[in-house]
Amino acid sequence: MPTKAAPKTAPKKKAAAPKKKAASKAKAAPAKKTATRSSARKKTSSGVEFRNFEPYKPKRGEEYMNEPQREHFKLILMRWKAELMEEVDRTVTHMKDEAANFPDPADRATQEEEFSLELRTRDRERKLIKKIDSTIERIEQDDYGFCDACGVEIGIKRLEARPTASLCIDCKTLDEIKERQELG
């Protein structure tokens, strides 16, 4: 008798699982519509979002990295840099305001750890700001949008996803494979 009951419960669970998947797909569909709005939001690795970002739509027969495209990417980079600089200012203000000499050693340690994490994040962003500055310089020298390794076009979509990219997707993939092989 117990063996007959077990197969009956198993098919019920299997039947319930596809319904959940269908429900999750139905929920995912509206999310995709909001992500493709004309004012898209893209989150970078540093956690800062591009706001009021409108993807560039190349015209038929348009030359790659012409003046409007370079201006588009320069504007993206300038906005990104401004947002990073605002974060730096907020961090300085926050650290000044929150700096306190807590009598409890655990509270002091917690505050020091929070400040340490915040400073580490700002250090990464400082390096990113330098990279943004060098990328803006490349735009001004008409050297932007082409792979440093092979010279092929990087592509508008990739540059919109990562405006500081200097390698095409193929060269970057090979670079990451080599790095993994060297590190273990």
mmCIF file of C-alpha atoms in Angstrom:
data_model
loop_
_atom_site.group_PDB
_atom_site.id
_atom_site.type_symbol
_atom_site.label_atom_id
_atom_site.label_comp_id
_atom_site.label_asym_id
_atom_site.label_seq_id
_atom_site.Cartn_x
_atom_site.Cartn_y
_atom_site.Cartn_z
ATOM 1 C CA MET A 1 0.000 0.000 0.000
ATOM 2 C CA PRO A 2 2.624 2.640 0.851
ATOM 3 C CA THR A 3 4.299 2.123 -2.523
ATOM 4 C CA LYS A 4 1.099 3.057 -4.352
ATOM 5 C CA ALA A 5 0.711 6.293 -2.396
ATOM 6 C CA ALA A 6 4.251 7.464 -3.185
ATOM 7 C CA PRO A 7 3.820 7.473 -6.984
ATOM 8 C CA LYS A 8 0.564 9.408 -6.679
ATOM 9 C CA THR A 9 2.192 12.262 -4.735
ATOM 10 C CA ALA A 10 5.204 12.468 -7.050
ATOM 11 C CA PRO A 11 3.182 13.251 -10.202
ATOM 12 C CA LYS A 12 1.275 15.947 -8.335
ATOM 13 C CA LYS A 13 4.537 17.695 -7.491
ATOM 14 C CA LYS A 14 5.721 17.449 -11.082
ATOM 15 C CA ALA A 15 2.461 18.887 -12.323
ATOM 16 C CA ALA A 16 2.736 21.793 -9.877
ATOM 17 C CA ALA A 17 6.273 22.693 -10.962
ATOM 18 C CA PRO A 18 5.380 23.651 -14.562
ATOM 19 C CA LYS A 19 2.591 25.884 -13.273
ATOM 20 C CA LYS A 20 5.104 27.754 -11.146
ATOM 21 C CA LYS A 21 7.410 28.167 -14.126
ATOM 22 C CA ALA A 22 4.556 29.493 -16.222
ATOM 23 C CA ALA A 23 3.669 31.937 -13.465
ATOM 24 C CA SER A 24 7.271 33.114 -13.181
ATOM 25 C CA LYS A 25 7.458 33.603 -16.958
ATOM 26 C CA ALA A 26 4.298 35.672 -16.833
ATOM 27 C CA LYS A 27 5.843 37.832 -14.127
ATOM 28 C CA ALA A 28 9.126 38.157 -16.060
ATOM 29 C CA ALA A 29 7.469 39.471 -19.226
ATOM 30 C CA PRO A 30 6.506 42.895 -17.786
ATOM 31 C CA ALA A 31 10.015 43.309 -16.378
ATOM 32 C CA LYS A 32 11.478 42.967 -19.862
ATOM 33 C CA LYS A 33 9.162 45.665 -21.172
ATOM 34 C CA THR A 34 10.329 48.136 -18.544
ATOM 35 C CA ALA A 35 13.982 47.384 -19.270
ATOM 36 C CA THR A 36 13.618 48.310 -22.940
ATOM 37 C CA ARG A 37 12.239 51.804 -22.373
ATOM 38 C CA SER A 38 13.853 54.678 -24.200
ATOM 39 C CA SER A 39 15.402 55.860 -20.960
ATOM 40 C CA ALA A 40 17.181 52.685 -19.964
ATOM 41 C CA ARG A 41 19.014 52.147 -16.701
ATOM 42 C CA LYS A 42 22.248 50.195 -16.728
ATOM 43 C CA LYS A 43 24.071 49.186 -13.615
ATOM 44 C CA THR A 44 27.841 49.094 -13.719
ATOM 45 C CA SER A 45 30.232 46.926 -11.805
ATOM 46 C CA SER A 46 30.804 49.703 -9.302
ATOM 47 C CA GLY A 47 27.100 49.810 -8.515
ATOM 48 C CA VAL A 48 26.453 53.232 -10.042
ATOM 49 C CA GLU A 49 23.578 53.443 -12.513
ATOM 50 C CA PHE A 50 23.431 55.368 -15.752
ATOM 51 C CA ARG A 51 20.332 57.526 -15.479
ATOM 52 C CA ASN A 52 18.412 59.097 -18.352
ATOM 53 C CA PHE A 53 20.409 56.994 -20.754
ATOM 54 C CA GLU A 54 19.003 56.680 -24.258
ATOM 55 C CA PRO A 55 20.609 53.978 -26.429
ATOM 56 C CA TYR A 56 22.112 55.181 -29.683
ATOM 57 C CA LYS A 57 20.227 54.034 -32.770
ATOM 58 C CA PRO A 58 22.569 54.010 -35.772
ATOM 59 C CA LYS A 59 21.106 55.061 -39.079
ATOM 60 C CA ARG A 60 21.340 52.843 -42.142
ATOM 61 C CA GLY A 61 24.724 53.239 -43.837
ATOM 62 C CA GLU A 62 26.082 55.378 -41.003
ATOM 63 C CA GLU A 63 29.845 55.308 -40.522
ATOM 64 C CA TYR A 64 31.078 53.687 -37.304
ATOM 65 C CA MET A 65 32.282 56.126 -34.615
ATOM 66 C CA ASN A 66 31.227 59.247 -36.417
ATOM 67 C CA GLU A 67 30.822 62.575 -34.596
ATOM 68 C CA PRO A 68 27.297 61.948 -33.184
ATOM 69 C CA GLN A 69 28.368 58.551 -31.836
ATOM 70 C CA ARG A 70 31.491 59.980 -30.226
ATOM 71 C CA GLU A 71 29.409 62.749 -28.634
ATOM 72 C CA HIS A 72 26.919 60.128 -27.394
ATOM 73 C CA PHE A 73 29.641 58.147 -25.625
ATOM 74 C CA LYS A 74 31.383 61.256 -24.337
ATOM 75 C CA LEU A 75 28.094 62.363 -22.740
ATOM 76 C CA ILE A 76 27.634 58.922 -21.140
ATOM 77 C CA LEU A 77 31.162 59.004 -19.734
ATOM 78 C CA MET A 78 30.826 62.563 -18.429
ATOM 79 C CA ARG A 79 27.556 61.708 -16.647
ATOM 80 C CA TRP A 80 29.082 58.545 -15.194
ATOM 81 C CA LYS A 81 32.076 60.495 -13.918
ATOM 82 C CA ALA A 82 29.814 63.163 -12.379
ATOM 83 C CA GLU A 83 27.817 60.473 -10.541
ATOM 84 C CA LEU A 84 31.020 58.917 -9.211
ATOM 85 C CA MET A 85 32.259 62.313 -8.035
ATOM 86 C CA GLU A 86 28.945 62.886 -6.228
ATOM 87 C CA GLU A 87 29.455 59.546 -4.445
ATOM 88 C CA VAL A 88 32.910 60.692 -3.335
ATOM 89 C CA ASP A 89 31.446 63.898 -1.911
ATOM 90 C CA ARG A 90 28.715 61.939 -0.120
ATOM 91 C CA THR A 91 31.301 59.604 1.381
ATOM 92 C CA VAL A 92 33.415 62.454 2.704
ATOM 93 C CA THR A 93 30.364 64.130 4.235
ATOM 94 C CA HIS A 94 29.110 60.847 5.684
ATOM 95 C CA MET A 95 32.457 59.998 7.245
ATOM 96 C CA LYS A 96 32.753 63.457 8.799
ATOM 97 C CA ASP A 97 29.223 63.369 10.174
ATOM 98 C CA GLU A 98 29.320 59.786 11.418
ATOM 99 C CA ALA A 99 32.795 59.855 12.945
ATOM 100 C CA ALA A 100 32.331 59.317 16.637
ATOM 101 C CA ASN A 101 34.347 57.932 19.489
ATOM 102 C CA PHE A 102 32.105 55.160 20.737
ATOM 103 C CA PRO A 103 32.845 53.925 24.270
ATOM 104 C CA ASP A 104 31.976 50.359 23.275
ATOM 105 C CA PRO A 105 34.855 48.634 21.421
ATOM 106 C CA ALA A 106 32.410 46.596 19.318
ATOM 107 C CA ASP A 107 30.683 49.770 18.103
ATOM 108 C CA ARG A 108 34.040 51.353 17.267
ATOM 109 C CA ALA A 109 35.090 48.226 15.357
ATOM 110 C CA THR A 110 31.827 48.185 13.417
ATOM 111 C CA GLN A 111 32.241 51.829 12.442
ATOM 112 C CA GLU A 112 35.863 51.264 11.392
ATOM 113 C CA GLU A 113 34.849 48.282 9.270
ATOM 114 C CA GLU A 114 32.087 50.293 7.578
ATOM 115 C CA PHE A 115 34.505 53.130 6.850
ATOM 116 C CA SER A 116 37.071 50.661 5.537
ATOM 117 C CA LEU A 117 34.567 49.107 3.133
ATOM 118 C CA GLU A 118 33.419 52.520 1.978
ATOM 119 C CA LEU A 119 36.979 53.675 1.384
ATOM 120 C CA ARG A 120 37.785 50.504 -0.548
ATOM 121 C CA THR A 121 34.781 51.126 -2.782
ATOM 122 C CA ARG A 122 35.826 54.737 -3.338
ATOM 123 C CA ASP A 123 39.343 53.582 -4.210
ATOM 124 C CA ARG A 124 37.923 51.317 -6.922
ATOM 125 C CA GLU A 125 35.831 54.230 -8.174
ATOM 126 C CA ARG A 126 38.901 56.486 -8.153
ATOM 127 C CA LYS A 127 40.610 54.027 -10.503
ATOM 128 C CA LEU A 128 37.462 53.933 -12.618
ATOM 129 C CA ILE A 129 37.448 57.737 -12.838
ATOM 130 C CA LYS A 130 41.018 57.604 -14.175
ATOM 131 C CA LYS A 131 39.896 55.039 -16.741
ATOM 132 C CA ILE A 132 36.938 57.245 -17.709
ATOM 133 C CA ASP A 133 39.303 60.210 -18.145
ATOM 134 C CA SER A 134 41.601 58.179 -20.395
ATOM 135 C CA THR A 135 38.592 56.972 -22.392
ATOM 136 C CA ILE A 136 37.388 60.561 -22.884
ATOM 137 C CA GLU A 137 40.898 61.380 -24.083
ATOM 138 C CA ARG A 138 40.679 58.491 -26.585
ATOM 139 C CA ILE A 139 37.378 59.895 -27.879
ATOM 140 C CA GLU A 140 38.991 63.292 -28.420
ATOM 141 C CA GLN A 141 41.878 61.634 -30.314
ATOM 142 C CA ASP A 142 39.432 59.650 -32.544
ATOM 143 C CA ASP A 143 40.858 56.384 -31.203
ATOM 144 C CA TYR A 144 37.702 55.234 -29.405
ATOM 145 C CA GLY A 145 35.566 52.235 -30.317
ATOM 146 C CA PHE A 146 38.261 50.030 -31.811
ATOM 147 C CA CYS A 147 39.908 47.026 -30.140
ATOM 148 C CA ASP A 148 43.409 47.645 -28.792
ATOM 149 C CA ALA A 149 44.464 44.075 -29.602
ATOM 150 C CA CYS A 150 43.096 43.398 -33.094
ATOM 151 C CA GLY A 151 41.803 46.781 -34.302
ATOM 152 C CA VAL A 152 38.279 45.576 -35.092
ATOM 153 C CA GLU A 153 35.187 47.620 -34.159
ATOM 154 C CA ILE A 154 34.104 46.968 -30.561
ATOM 155 C CA GLY A 155 30.468 47.720 -31.325
ATOM 156 C CA ILE A 156 27.954 50.247 -30.084
ATOM 157 C CA LYS A 157 25.988 47.829 -27.877
ATOM 158 C CA ARG A 158 29.128 46.630 -26.079
ATOM 159 C CA LEU A 159 30.337 50.182 -25.569
ATOM 160 C CA GLU A 160 26.966 51.188 -24.166
ATOM 161 C CA ALA A 161 27.164 48.261 -21.744
ATOM 162 C CA ARG A 162 30.751 49.122 -20.771
ATOM 163 C CA PRO A 163 31.796 52.547 -22.121
ATOM 164 C CA THR A 164 35.412 52.093 -21.001
ATOM 165 C CA ALA A 165 35.875 48.847 -22.963
ATOM 166 C CA SER A 166 39.087 48.774 -24.962
ATOM 167 C CA LEU A 167 38.879 45.205 -26.261
ATOM 168 C CA CYS A 168 36.326 43.573 -28.545
ATOM 169 C CA ILE A 169 34.320 40.712 -27.082
ATOM 170 C CA ASP A 170 36.503 38.030 -28.709
ATOM 171 C CA CYS A 171 39.795 39.487 -27.459
ATOM 172 C CA LYS A 172 38.348 40.081 -23.992
ATOM 173 C CA THR A 173 37.140 36.471 -23.846
ATOM 174 C CA LEU A 174 40.601 35.202 -24.827
ATOM 175 C CA ASP A 175 42.180 37.540 -22.282
ATOM 176 C CA GLU A 176 39.943 36.162 -19.519
ATOM 177 C CA ILE A 177 40.697 32.558 -20.527
ATOM 178 C CA LYS A 178 44.440 33.257 -20.372
ATOM 179 C CA GLU A 179 44.038 34.922 -16.992
ATOM 180 C CA ARG A 180 42.141 31.905 -15.607
ATOM 181 C CA GLN A 181 44.794 29.526 -16.920
ATOM 182 C CA GLU A 182 47.600 31.544 -15.326
ATOM 183 C CA LEU A 183 45.869 31.846 -11.953
ATOM 184 C CA GLY A 184 44.876 28.239 -11.677
#
